[in-house]
C-alpha atoms as one frame of an Amber mdcrd trajectory, in Angstrom:
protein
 -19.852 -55.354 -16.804 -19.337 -51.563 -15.521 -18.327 -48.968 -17.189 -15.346
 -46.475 -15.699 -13.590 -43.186 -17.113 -11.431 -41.291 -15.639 -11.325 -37.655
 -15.948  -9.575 -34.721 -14.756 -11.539 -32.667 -11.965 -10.324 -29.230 -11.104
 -11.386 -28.619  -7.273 -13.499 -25.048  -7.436 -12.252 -24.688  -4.314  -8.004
 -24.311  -4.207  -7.999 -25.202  -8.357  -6.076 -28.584  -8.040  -6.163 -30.765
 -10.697  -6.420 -34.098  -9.856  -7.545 -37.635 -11.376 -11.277 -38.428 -10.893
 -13.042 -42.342 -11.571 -16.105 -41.963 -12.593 -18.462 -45.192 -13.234 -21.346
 -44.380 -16.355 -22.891 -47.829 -15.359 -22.687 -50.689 -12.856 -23.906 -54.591
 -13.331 -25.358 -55.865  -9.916 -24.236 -58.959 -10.554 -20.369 -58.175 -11.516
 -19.677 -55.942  -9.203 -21.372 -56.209  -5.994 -18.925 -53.474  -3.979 -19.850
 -50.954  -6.309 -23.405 -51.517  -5.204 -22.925 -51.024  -2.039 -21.168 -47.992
  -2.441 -24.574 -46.794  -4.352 -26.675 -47.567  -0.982 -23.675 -46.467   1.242
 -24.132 -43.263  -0.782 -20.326 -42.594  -1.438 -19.820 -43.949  -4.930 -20.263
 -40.844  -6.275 -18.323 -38.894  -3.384 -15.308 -36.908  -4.444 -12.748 -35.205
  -2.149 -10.091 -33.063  -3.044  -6.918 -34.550  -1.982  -5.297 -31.199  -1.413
  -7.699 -28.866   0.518 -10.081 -31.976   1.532 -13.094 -30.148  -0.632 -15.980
 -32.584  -0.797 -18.652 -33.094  -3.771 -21.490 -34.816  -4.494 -20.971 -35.789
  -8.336 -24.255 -36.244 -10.162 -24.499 -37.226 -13.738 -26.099 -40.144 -16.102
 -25.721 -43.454 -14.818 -26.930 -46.831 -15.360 -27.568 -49.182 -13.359 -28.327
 -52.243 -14.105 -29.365 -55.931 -12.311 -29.729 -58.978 -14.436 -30.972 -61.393
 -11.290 -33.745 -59.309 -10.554 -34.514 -58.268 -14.072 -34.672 -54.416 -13.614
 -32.576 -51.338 -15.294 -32.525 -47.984 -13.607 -31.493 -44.684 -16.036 -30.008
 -41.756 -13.474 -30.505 -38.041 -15.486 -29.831 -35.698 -13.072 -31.589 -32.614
 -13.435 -33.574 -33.728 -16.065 -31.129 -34.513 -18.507 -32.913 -36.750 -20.201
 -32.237 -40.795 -20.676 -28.923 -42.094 -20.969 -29.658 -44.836 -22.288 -32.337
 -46.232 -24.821 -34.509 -49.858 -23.952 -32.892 -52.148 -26.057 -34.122 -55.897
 -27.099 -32.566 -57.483 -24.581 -34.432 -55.550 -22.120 -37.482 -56.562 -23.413
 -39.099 -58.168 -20.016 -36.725 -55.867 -17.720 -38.166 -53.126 -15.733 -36.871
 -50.154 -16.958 -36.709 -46.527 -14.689 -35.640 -43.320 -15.565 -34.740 -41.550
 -11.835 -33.393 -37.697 -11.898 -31.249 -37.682  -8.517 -29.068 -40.882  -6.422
 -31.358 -40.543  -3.776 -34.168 -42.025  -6.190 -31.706 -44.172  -7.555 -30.951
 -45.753  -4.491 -34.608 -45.870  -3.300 -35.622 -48.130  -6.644 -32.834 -50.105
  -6.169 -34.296 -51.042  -2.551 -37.638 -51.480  -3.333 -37.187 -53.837  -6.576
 -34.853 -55.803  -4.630 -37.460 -56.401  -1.947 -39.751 -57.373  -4.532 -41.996
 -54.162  -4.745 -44.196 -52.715  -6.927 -42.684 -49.246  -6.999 -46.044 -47.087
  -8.235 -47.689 -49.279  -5.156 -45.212 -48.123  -3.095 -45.168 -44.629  -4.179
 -49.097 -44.676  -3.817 -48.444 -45.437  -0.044 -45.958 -42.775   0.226 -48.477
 -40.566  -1.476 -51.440 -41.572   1.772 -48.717 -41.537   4.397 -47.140 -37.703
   3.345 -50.749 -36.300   3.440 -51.250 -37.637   6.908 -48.417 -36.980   8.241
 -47.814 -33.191   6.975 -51.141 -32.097   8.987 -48.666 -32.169  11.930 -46.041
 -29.879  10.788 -48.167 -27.289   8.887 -48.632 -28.538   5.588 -45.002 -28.664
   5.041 -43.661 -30.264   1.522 -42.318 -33.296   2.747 -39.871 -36.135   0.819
 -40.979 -39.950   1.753 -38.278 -42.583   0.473 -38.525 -46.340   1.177 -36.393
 -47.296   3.448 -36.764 -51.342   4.287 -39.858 -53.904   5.129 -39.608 -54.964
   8.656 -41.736 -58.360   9.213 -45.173 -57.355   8.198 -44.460 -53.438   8.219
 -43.124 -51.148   5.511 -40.697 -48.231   6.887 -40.536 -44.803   4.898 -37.998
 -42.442   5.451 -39.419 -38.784   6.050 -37.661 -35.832   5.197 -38.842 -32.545
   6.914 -38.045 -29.276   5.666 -35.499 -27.451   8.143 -34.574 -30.626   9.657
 -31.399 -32.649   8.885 -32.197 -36.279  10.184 -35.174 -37.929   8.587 -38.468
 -39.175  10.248 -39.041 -42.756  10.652 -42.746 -44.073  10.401 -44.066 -47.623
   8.630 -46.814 -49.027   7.398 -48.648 -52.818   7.397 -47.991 -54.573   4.704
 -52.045 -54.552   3.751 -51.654 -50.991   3.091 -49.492 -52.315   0.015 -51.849
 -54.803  -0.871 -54.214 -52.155  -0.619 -52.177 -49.797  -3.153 -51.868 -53.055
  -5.645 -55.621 -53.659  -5.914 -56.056 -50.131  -6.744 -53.504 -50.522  -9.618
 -55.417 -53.601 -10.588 -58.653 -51.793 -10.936 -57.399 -48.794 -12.659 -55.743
 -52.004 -15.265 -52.715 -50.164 -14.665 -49.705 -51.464 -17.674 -46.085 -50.595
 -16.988 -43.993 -48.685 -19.607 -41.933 -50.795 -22.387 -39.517 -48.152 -22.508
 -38.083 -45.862 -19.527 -40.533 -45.072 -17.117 -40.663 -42.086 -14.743 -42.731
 -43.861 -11.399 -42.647 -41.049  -9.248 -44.877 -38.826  -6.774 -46.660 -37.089
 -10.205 -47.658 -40.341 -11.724 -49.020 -41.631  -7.779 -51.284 -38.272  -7.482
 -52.226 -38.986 -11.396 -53.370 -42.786 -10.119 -54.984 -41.411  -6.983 -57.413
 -38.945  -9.063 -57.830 -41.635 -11.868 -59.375 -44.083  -8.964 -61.545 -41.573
  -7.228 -62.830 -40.572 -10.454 -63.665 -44.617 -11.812
């Protein structure tokens, strides 16, 4: 099932008070529309119906896919897991995520069948490569799709408002498995945050081994 509340929003901008559906957690599998409108990135768009103000609502939000056999927790800014592993989620992979752009980047890569630390490891190689050419610039790498027997990363460059497209072969992947197999890498039974920290923490951990 998902789970929906409505709530009175009162637009900062012309102080209109007007009904507001929010969803606190979506089933893959029950509602497929409302996962869409995750990777379309509007389910959690808001527009004021009076002076057409537009937000971006963030906060926590589970998703969940019982096909696939994952569970994502969304705590923007940090706030902590909405949500606590359960039983029933024994064998799931569980994901805590802090904005919806990670949200919708796990949501991608599990349903491609992706190891996300392996893919975050390849982000990790293809950021420091790529950032020699625009001045060591701190640069944001989501995955974006596999394309035959290539893996394409989104690149976002500071100052610029359209991302960077570059991929990968899919050996580089393999590549960024056996490493996880050598370091005997285990996943988390609760929540786990598999992000660009843990990847660098991985990195060192092999070159050190």
């Amino acid at each position: 099932m998902s789970t929906e509340i409505v709530k009175d929003i009162v637009c900062p901008q012309c102080g209109e008070s007007q009904k507001y559906r929010l969803y606190t957690s979506v089933n893959a599998q029950a509602h497929p529309e409302l996962k869409q409108s995750i990777l379309d990135e509007t389910l959690f768009d808001w527009r004021c119906q009076r002076c057409s103000y537009f937000a971006a609502m963030a906060y926590p939000f589970v998703y969940l896919d019982n096909q696939a056999g994952y569970v994502i927790c969304a705590a923007p800014g940090g706030a902590g897991s909405a949500v606590e592993a359960t039983e029933q989620m024994k064998h799931y992979v569980k994901r805590r995520v802090k904005n919806l752009a990670e949200l919708k980047e796990k949501i991608l890569i599990f349903d491609s069948g992706l190891n996300d630390l392996a893919v975050e490891l390849m982000k990790n190689a293809l950021c420091s490569i790529i950032k020699r050419g625009y001045d060591n610039a701190r640069l944001h790498a989501y995955y974006s799709k596999t394309d035959g027997e290539k893996l394409e990363f989104a690149i976002f460059i500071p100052h610029r408002l359209e991302p960077v497209y570059h991929s990968t072969r899919v050996e580089v992947y393999e590549q960024s498995l056996e490493v996880l197999r050598t370091l005997d890498y285990k996943d988390s039974e609760g929540f786990a945050t598999v992000d660009a920290r843990l990847a660098k923490r991985m990195i060192e951990a092999y070159q050190n081994a």
